Coordinates of C-alpha atoms in Angstrom, one line a residue:
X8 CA 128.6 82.4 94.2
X9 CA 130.1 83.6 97.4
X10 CA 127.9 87.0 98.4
X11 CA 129.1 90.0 100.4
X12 CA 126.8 92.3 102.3
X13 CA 127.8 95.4 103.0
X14 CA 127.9 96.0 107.1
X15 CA 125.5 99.0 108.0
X16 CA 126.9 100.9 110.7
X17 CA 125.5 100.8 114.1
X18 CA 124.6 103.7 116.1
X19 CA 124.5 103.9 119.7
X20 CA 120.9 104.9 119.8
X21 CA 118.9 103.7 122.9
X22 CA 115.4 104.1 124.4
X23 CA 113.9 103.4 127.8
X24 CA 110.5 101.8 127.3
X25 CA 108.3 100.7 130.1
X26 CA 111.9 100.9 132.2
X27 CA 114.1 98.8 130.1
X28 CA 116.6 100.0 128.2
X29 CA 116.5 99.4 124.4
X30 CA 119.4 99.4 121.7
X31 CA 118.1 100.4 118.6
X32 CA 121.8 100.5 116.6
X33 CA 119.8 100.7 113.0
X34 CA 117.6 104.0 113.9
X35 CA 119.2 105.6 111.4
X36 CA 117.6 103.6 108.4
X37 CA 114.6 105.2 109.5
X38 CA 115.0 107.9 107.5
X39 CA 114.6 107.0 103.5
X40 CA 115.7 110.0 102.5
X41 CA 118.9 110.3 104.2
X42 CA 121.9 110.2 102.3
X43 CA 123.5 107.1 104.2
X44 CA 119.9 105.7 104.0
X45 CA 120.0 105.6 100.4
X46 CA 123.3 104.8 100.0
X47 CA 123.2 101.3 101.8
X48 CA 119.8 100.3 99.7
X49 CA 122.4 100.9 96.8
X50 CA 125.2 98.8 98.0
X51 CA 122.1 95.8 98.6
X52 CA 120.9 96.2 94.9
X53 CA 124.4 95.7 93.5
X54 CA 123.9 92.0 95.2
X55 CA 120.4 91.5 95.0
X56 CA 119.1 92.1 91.2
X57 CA 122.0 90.5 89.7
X58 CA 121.8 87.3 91.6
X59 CA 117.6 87.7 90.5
X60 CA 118.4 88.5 86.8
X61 CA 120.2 85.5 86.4
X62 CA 118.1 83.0 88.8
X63 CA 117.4 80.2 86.0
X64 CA 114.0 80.1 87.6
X65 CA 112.8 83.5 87.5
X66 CA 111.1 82.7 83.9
X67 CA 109.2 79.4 84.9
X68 CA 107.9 81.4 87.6
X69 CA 106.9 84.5 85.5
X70 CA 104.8 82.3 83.3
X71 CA 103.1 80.4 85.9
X72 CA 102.2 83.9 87.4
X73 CA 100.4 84.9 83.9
X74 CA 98.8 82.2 83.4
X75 CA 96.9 81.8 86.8
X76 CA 96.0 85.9 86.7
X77 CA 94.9 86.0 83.2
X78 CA 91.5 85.1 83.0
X79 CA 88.2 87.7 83.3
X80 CA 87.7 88.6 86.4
X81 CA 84.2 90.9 87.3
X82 CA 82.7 92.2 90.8
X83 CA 79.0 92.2 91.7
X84 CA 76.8 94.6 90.1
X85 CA 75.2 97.4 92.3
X86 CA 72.7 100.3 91.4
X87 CA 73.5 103.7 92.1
X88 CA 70.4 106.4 91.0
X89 CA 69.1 105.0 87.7
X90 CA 72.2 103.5 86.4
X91 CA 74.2 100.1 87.3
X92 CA 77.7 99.3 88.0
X93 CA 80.8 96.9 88.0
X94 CA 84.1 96.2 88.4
X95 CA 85.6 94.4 85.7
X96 CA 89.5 93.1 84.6
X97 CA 90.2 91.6 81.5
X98 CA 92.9 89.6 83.0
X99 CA 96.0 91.1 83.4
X100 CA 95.1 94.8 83.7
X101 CA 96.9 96.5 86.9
X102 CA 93.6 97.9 87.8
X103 CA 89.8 97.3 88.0
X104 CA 87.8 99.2 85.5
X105 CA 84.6 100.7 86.8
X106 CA 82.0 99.8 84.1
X107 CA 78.2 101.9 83.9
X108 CA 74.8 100.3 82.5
X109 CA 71.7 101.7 82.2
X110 CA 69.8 98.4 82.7
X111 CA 71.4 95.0 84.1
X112 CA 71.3 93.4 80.6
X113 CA 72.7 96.6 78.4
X114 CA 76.2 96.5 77.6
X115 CA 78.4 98.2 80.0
X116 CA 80.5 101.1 79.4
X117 CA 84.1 102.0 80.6
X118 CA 83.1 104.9 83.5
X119 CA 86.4 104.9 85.3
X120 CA 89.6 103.6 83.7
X121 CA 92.2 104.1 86.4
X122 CA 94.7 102.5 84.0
X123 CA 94.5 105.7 82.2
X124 CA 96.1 108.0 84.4
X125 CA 99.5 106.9 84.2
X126 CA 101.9 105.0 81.8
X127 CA 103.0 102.3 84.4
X128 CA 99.5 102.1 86.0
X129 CA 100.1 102.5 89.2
X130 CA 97.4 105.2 90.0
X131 CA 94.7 103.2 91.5
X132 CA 90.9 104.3 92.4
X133 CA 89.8 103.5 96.1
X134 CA 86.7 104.5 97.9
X135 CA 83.5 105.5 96.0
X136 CA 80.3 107.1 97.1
X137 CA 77.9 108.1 95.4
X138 CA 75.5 111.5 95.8
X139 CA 72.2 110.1 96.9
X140 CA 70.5 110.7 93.8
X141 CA 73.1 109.2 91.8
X142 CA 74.2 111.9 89.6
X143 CA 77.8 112.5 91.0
X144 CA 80.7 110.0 92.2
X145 CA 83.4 110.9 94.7
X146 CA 86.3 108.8 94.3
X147 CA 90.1 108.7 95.7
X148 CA 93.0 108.1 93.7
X149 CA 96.8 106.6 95.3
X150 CA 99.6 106.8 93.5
X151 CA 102.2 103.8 93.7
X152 CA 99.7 102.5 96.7
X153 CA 100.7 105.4 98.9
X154 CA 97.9 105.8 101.6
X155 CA 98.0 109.5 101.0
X156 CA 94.4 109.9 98.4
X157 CA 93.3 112.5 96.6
X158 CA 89.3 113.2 96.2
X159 CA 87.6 113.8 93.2
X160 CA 84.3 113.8 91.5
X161 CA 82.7 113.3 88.3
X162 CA 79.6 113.6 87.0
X163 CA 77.5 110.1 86.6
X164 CA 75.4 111.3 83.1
X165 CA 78.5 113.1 81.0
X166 CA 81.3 111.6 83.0
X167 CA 82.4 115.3 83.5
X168 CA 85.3 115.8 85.9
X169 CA 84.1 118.5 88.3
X170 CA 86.8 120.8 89.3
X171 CA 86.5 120.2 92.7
X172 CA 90.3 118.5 94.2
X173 CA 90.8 117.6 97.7
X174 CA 94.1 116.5 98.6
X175 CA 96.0 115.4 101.7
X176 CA 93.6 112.9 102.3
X177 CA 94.3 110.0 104.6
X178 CA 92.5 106.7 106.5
X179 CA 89.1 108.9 105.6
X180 CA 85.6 108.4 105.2
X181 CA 83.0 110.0 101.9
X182 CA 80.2 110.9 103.4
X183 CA 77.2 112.6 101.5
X184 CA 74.5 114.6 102.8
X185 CA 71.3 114.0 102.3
X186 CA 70.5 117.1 99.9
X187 CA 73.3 115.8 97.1
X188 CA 75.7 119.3 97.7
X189 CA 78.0 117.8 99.7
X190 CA 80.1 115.4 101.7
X191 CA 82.0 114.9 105.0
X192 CA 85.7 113.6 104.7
X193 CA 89.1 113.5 106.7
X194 CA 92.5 115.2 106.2
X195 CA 95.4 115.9 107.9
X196 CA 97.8 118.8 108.5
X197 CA 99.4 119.5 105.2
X198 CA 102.5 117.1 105.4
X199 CA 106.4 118.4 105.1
X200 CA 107.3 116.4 102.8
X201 CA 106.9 116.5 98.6
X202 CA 107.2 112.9 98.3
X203 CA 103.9 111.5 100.2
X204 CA 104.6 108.1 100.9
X205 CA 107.6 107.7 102.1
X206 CA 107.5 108.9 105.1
X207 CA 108.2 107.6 108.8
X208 CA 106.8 110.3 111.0
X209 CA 103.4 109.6 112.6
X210 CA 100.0 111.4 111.2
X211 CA 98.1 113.0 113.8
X212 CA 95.5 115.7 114.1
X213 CA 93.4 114.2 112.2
X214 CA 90.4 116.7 111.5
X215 CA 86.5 116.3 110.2
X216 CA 85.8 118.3 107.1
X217 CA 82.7 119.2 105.4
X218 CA 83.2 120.2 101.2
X219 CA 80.2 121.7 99.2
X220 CA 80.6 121.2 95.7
X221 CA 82.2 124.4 93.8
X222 CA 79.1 125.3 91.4
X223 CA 77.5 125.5 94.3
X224 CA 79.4 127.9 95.8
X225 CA 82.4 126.5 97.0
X226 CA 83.1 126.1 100.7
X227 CA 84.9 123.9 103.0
X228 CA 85.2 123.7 106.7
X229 CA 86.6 121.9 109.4
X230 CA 83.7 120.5 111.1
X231 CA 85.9 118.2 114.1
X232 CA 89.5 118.7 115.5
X233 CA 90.2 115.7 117.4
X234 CA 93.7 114.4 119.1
X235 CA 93.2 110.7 117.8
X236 CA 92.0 109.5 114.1
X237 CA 88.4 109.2 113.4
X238 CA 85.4 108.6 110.8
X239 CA 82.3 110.3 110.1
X240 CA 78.9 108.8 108.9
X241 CA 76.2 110.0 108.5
X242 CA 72.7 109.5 109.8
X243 CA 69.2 111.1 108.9
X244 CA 69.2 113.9 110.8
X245 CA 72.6 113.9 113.0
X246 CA 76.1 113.7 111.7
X247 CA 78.1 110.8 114.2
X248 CA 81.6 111.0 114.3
X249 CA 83.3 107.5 115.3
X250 CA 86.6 107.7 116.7
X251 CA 89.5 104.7 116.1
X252 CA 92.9 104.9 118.8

């Protein structure tokens, strides 16, 4: 089978870096959502998917994939207030399954499904802290393993979602306070674009924030405006703020 590309134009794009000059004739694919962008992905698919539905391979390969993933697969246990948790996969479930006990031996219970939330489970659940006392998670949620996250929290005795939603959440940190009412986090400038994820422009202005829960009266602040990304931890009586370049 005789296979032909289409040619992507070249630009005459060039950039002086540390004094040499730089052609870059393929800036232009930089931009996903261009119209040109988009239309040269196109022109590669016509190629690539038929040549992959038809690979007599392709099968053999699928099954040898299933059958090494599917098998049980469970994280270690860890206590959190007066109840225990795990991770747990059945085998072939996109995502882990956060499981509660109330003693090490009781059966475990589904807390947090993240296969759930969406039909082609792709929604997964990243960082989770837990309020000191144990009574409420934080947790971030990605969809299609975008780095953009969205906080939530839920309630560790009713697993009540509480209506508290932070969004445009990125490379951050969950950070509790000591008295349970609260926790420190990052976010950036609200971003342009609708479809967060897919963009090539750099995030900066990272900022500190502090969110108290809303039923107890609702508040958040920015606590740090720094130039350059950072993290915030927290300590027993001083909040320090670790910054990466």
């Amino acid at each position: 089978m005789k296979l032909e590309y289409p040619a992507p134009r070249r630009c005459d794009c060039t950039e002086t870096l540390h004094s040499h000059q730089v052609e870059d004739p393929y800036r232009w694919m930089e931009d996903p959502d261009a119209a040109e962008t988009q239309e040269y992905v196109n022109a590669q698919n016509k190629i690539t998917m038929p040549y992959l539905e038809e690979c007599c391979v392709k099968k053999v390969f699928h099954e040898k994939l299933v059958d090494l993933f599917d098998f049980p697969k469970q994280g270690c246990p860890f206590k959190r207030g007066d109840k225990f948790y795990y991770n747990f996969n059945s085998g072939l479930q996109n995502q882990y399954v956060l499981h509660q006990q109330d003693t090490p031996d009781s059966p475990g219970e589904v807390f947090l499904d993240p296969n759930t939330l969406s039909e082609d489970g792709t929604i997964s659940s990243g960082c989770t802290r837990f309020s000191e006392d144990g009574k409420i998670m934080a947790y971030t949620l990605s969809v299609s393993g975008s780095d953009w996250k969205t906080i939530k929290f839920m309630r560790t005795d009713t697993k009540e979602e509480l209506e508290d939603v932070l969004e445009h959440v990125k490379f951050s940190c969950l950070s509790w306070t000591h008295d349970n009412k609260g926790l420190f986090y990052n976010k950036y400038p609200k971003a342009d674009t609708s479809d967060l994820g897919t963009e090539t422009n750099s995030n900066i202005h990272q900022k500190l924030y502090y969110h108290r829960l809303v039923h107890l009266n609702q508040r958040t602040c920015c606590v740090w405006n720094f130039l350059r990304n950072l993290i915030g931890c927290r300590d027993v009586k001083y909040l320090t703020v670790v910054r990466y370049c």
